[in-house]
Coordinates of C-alpha atoms and ligand atoms in Angstrom, one line a residue:
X5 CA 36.3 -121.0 54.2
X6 CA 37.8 -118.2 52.5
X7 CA 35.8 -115.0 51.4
X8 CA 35.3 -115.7 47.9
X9 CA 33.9 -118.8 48.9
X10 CA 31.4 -118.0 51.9
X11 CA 30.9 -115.0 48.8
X12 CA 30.6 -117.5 45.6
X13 CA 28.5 -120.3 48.5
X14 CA 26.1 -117.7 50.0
X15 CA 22.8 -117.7 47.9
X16 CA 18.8 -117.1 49.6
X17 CA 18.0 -120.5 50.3
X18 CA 14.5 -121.4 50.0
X19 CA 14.4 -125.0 51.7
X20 CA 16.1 -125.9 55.2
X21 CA 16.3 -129.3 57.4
X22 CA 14.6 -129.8 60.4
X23 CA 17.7 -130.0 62.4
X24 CA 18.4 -126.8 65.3
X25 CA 21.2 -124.5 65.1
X26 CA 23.1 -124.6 68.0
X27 CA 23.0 -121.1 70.5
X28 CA 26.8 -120.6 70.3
X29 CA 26.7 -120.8 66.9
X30 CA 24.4 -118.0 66.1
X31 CA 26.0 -116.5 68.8
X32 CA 29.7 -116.5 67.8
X33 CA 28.2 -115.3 64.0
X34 CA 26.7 -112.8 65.7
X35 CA 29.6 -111.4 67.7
X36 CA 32.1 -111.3 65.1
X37 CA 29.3 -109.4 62.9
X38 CA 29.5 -106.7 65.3
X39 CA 32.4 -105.7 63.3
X40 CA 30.6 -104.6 60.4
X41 CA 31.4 -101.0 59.3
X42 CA 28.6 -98.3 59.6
X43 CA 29.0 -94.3 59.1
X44 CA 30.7 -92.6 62.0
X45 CA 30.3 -96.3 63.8
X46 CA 26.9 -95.7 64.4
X47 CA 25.9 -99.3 64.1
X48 CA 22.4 -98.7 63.4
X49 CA 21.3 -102.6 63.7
X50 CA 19.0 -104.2 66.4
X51 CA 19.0 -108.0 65.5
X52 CA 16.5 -110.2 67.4
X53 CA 17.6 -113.5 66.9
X54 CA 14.5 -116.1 67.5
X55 CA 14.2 -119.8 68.2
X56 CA 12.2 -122.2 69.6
X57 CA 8.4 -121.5 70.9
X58 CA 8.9 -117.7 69.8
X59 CA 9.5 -118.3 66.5
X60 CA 7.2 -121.1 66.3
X61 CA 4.4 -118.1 67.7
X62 CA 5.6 -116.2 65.5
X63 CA 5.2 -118.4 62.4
X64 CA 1.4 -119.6 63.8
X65 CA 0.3 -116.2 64.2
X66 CA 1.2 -115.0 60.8
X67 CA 0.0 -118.4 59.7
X68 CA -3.9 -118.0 61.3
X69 CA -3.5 -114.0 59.4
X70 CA -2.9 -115.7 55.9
X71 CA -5.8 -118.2 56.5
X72 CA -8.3 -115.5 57.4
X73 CA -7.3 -113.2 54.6
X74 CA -6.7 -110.4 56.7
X75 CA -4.4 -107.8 54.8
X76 CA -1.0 -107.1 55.5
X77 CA 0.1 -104.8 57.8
X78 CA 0.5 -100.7 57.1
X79 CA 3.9 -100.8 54.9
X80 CA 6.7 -98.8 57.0
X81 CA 8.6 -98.3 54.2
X82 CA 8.6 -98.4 50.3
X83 CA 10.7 -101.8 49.1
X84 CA 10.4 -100.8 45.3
X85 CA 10.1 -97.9 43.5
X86 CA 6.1 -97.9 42.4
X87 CA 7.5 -97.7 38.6
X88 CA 10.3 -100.2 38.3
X89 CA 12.4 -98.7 35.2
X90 CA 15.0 -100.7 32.7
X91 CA 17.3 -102.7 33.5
X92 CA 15.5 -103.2 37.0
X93 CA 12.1 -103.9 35.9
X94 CA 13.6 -106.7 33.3
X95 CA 16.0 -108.0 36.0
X96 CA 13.0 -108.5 38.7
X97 CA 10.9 -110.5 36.1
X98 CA 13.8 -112.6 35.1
X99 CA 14.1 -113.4 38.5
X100 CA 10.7 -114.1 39.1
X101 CA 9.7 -116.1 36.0
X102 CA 13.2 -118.4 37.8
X103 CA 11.6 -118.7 41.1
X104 CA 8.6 -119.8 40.4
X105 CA 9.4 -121.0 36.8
X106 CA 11.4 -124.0 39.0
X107 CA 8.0 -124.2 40.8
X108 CA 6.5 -125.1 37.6
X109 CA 3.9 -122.1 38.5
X110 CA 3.0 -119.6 35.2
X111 CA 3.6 -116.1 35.2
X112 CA -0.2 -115.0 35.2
X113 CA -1.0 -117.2 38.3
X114 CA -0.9 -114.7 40.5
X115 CA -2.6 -117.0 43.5
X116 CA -0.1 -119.8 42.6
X117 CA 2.1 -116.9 43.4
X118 CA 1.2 -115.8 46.3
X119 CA 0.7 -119.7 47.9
X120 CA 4.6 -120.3 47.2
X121 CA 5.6 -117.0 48.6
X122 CA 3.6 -117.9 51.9
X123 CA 6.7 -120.3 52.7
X124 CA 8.5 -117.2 53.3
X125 CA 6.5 -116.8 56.9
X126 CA 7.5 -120.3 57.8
X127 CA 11.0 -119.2 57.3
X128 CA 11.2 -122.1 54.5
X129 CA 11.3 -124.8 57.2
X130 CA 14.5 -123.1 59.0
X131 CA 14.4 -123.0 63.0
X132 CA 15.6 -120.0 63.3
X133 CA 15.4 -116.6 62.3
X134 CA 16.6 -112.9 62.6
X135 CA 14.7 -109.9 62.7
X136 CA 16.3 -106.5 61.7
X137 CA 15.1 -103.2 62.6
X138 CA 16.3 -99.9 62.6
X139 CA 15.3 -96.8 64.1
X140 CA 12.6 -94.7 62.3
X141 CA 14.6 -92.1 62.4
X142 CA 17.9 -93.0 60.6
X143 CA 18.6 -92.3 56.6
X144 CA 19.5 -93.6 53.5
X145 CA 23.2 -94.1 54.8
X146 CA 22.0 -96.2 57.7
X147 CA 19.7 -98.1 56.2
X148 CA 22.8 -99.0 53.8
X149 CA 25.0 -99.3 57.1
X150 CA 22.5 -102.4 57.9
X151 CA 22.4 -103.9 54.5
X152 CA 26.0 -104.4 55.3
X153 CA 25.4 -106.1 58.8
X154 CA 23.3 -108.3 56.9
X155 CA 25.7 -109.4 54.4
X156 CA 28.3 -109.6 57.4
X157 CA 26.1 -111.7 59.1
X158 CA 25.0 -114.1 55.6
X159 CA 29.1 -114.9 55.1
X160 CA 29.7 -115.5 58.9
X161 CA 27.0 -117.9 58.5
X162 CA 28.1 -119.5 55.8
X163 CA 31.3 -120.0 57.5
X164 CA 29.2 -122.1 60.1
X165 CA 28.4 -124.0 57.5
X166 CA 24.3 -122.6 57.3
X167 CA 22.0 -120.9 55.0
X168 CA 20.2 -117.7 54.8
X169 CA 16.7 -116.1 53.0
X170 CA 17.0 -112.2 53.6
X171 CA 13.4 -111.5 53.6
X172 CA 11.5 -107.7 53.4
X173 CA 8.2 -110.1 53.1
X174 CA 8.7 -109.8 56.9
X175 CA 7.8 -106.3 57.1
X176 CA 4.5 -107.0 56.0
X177 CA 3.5 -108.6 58.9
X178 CA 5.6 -106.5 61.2
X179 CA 3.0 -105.9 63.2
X180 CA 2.5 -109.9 64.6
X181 CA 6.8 -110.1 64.8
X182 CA 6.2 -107.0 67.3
X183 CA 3.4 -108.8 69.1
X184 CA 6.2 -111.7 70.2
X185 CA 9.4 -109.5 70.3
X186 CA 8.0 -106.4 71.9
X187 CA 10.8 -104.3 70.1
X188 CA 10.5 -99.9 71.2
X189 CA 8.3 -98.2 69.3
X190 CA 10.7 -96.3 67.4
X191 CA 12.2 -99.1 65.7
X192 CA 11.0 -100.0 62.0
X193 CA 11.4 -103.8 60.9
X194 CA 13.6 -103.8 57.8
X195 CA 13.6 -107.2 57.4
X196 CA 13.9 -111.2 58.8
X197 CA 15.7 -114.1 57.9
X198 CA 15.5 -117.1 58.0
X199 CA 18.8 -119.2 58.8
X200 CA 19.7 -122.7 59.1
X201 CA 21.0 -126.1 57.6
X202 CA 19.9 -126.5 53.9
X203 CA 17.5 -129.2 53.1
X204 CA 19.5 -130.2 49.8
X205 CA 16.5 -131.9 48.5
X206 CA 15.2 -129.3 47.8
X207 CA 17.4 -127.5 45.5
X208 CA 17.1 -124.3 43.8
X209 CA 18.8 -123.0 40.6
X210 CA 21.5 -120.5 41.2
X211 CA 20.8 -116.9 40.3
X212 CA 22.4 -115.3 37.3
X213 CA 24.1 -111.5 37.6
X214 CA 24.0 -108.4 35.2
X215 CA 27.3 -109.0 33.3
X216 CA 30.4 -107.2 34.8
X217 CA 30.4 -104.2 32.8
X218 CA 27.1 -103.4 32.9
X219 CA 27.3 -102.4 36.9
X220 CA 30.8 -101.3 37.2
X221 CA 32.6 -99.3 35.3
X222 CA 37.2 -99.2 35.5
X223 CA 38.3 -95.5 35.2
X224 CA 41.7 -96.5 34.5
X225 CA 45.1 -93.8 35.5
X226 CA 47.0 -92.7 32.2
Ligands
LIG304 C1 16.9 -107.0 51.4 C2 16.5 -108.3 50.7 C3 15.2 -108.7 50.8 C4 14.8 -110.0 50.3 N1 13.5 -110.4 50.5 C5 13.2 -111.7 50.1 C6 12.0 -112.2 50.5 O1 11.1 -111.6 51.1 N2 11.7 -113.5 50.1 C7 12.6 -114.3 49.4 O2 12.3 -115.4 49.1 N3 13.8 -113.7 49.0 C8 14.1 -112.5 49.4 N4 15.4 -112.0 49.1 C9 16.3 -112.8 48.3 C10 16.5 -112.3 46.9 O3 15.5 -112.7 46.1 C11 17.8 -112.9 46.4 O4 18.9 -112.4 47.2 C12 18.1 -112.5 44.9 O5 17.1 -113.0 44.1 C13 19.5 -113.0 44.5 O6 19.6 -114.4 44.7 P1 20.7 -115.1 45.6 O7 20.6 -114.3 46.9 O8 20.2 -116.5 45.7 O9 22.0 -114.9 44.9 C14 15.8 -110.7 49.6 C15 17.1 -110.2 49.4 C16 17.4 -109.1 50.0 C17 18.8 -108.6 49.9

């Protein structure tokens, strides 16, 4: 698979088979994402990469915290800006009103809402998942340095032939992940995903993208 392809192929899918990834796999992913760049080689990423009866506790736990209502956990971190201005604000409603438009669910149903987006803590299905954290410590640049390891690690997977969800809704129950992966305190959970074979039954509309010129501009030589 070329790069345009694991590129034009990579999308967050929402629906995976019950069928395990195999360790070497994830693994060999893994290694060669290692070779993401980061400023001064810092390589700012701790991945925990979960299977099995961890990620199953994992799922449970977050699972019996929905049922009882309990809130989320203290944020760590700010995902949006509280006041999302133009073309951002427009761009995350069209995205929404696709997601759960394909669900059939309204856009005032805010508890229809919510009930889809608790798949995201059963990782959509997938068996296995990867949590990302960072130190508390590191800035803007890092945090970009790990968005990069993630999209590194989303074509390499690709390339596997799996699927990935990058997920922030992970940090809001970062404390139960830290329950099962005991990571040091001084690391903040960015985010998880989920990874694994797609369940092509289930099958999600592409999304769209802000026309060329409107997030890149040519500043052409004489
Ligand atoms: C940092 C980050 C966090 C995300 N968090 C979630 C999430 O919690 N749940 C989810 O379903 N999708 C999540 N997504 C997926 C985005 O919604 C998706 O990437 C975007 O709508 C573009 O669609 P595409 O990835 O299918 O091209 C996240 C993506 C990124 C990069």
């Amino acid at each position: 698979m070329d790069v345009y392809e694991a590129v034009a192929s990579r999308r967050a899918v929402r629906g995976f088979a019950d069928r395990p990834v195999p360790r070497e796999t994830l693994e060999r992913a893994l290694a060669a994402a290692a070779w993401a760049p980061s400023g001064s080689n810092l390589q700012p990423w701790h991945a925990y990469v979960v299977t099995g009866g961890p990620l199953a506790g994992i799922k449970k736990r977050v699972g019996e915290r929905l049922a009882s209502g309990e809130p989320w956990d203290e944020a760590e971190y700010e995902m949006y800006p509280a006041a999302l201005k133009s073309p951002y604000r427009e761009r995350r409603s069209a995205f929404g009103e696709q997601r759960y438009g394909a669900l059939g669910i309204g856009r005032e149903d805010w508890e229809a809402r919510q009930r889809a987006a608790a798949a995201n803590w059963d990782c959509f299905g997938a068996p296995a998942a990867l949590f990302c954290y960072l130190d508390r410590d590191m800035g803007r640049p890092q945090w970009s340095d790990v968005g990069m390891y993630l999209q590194t690690v989303m074509l390499l997977l690709r390339a596997e032939g799996l699927h990935s969800c990058p997920q922030m809704s992970w940090a809001k129950f970062h404390g139960t992940v830290a329950e099962v992966l005991s990571p040091p305190g001084e690391l903040v959970l960015f985010c998880g995903m989920s990874i694994g074979f797609e369940d092509v039954a289930a099958g999600e509309a592409r999304t769209g993208r802000a026309p060329l010129d409107e997030t890149v501009t040519f500043v052409d030589g004489l």
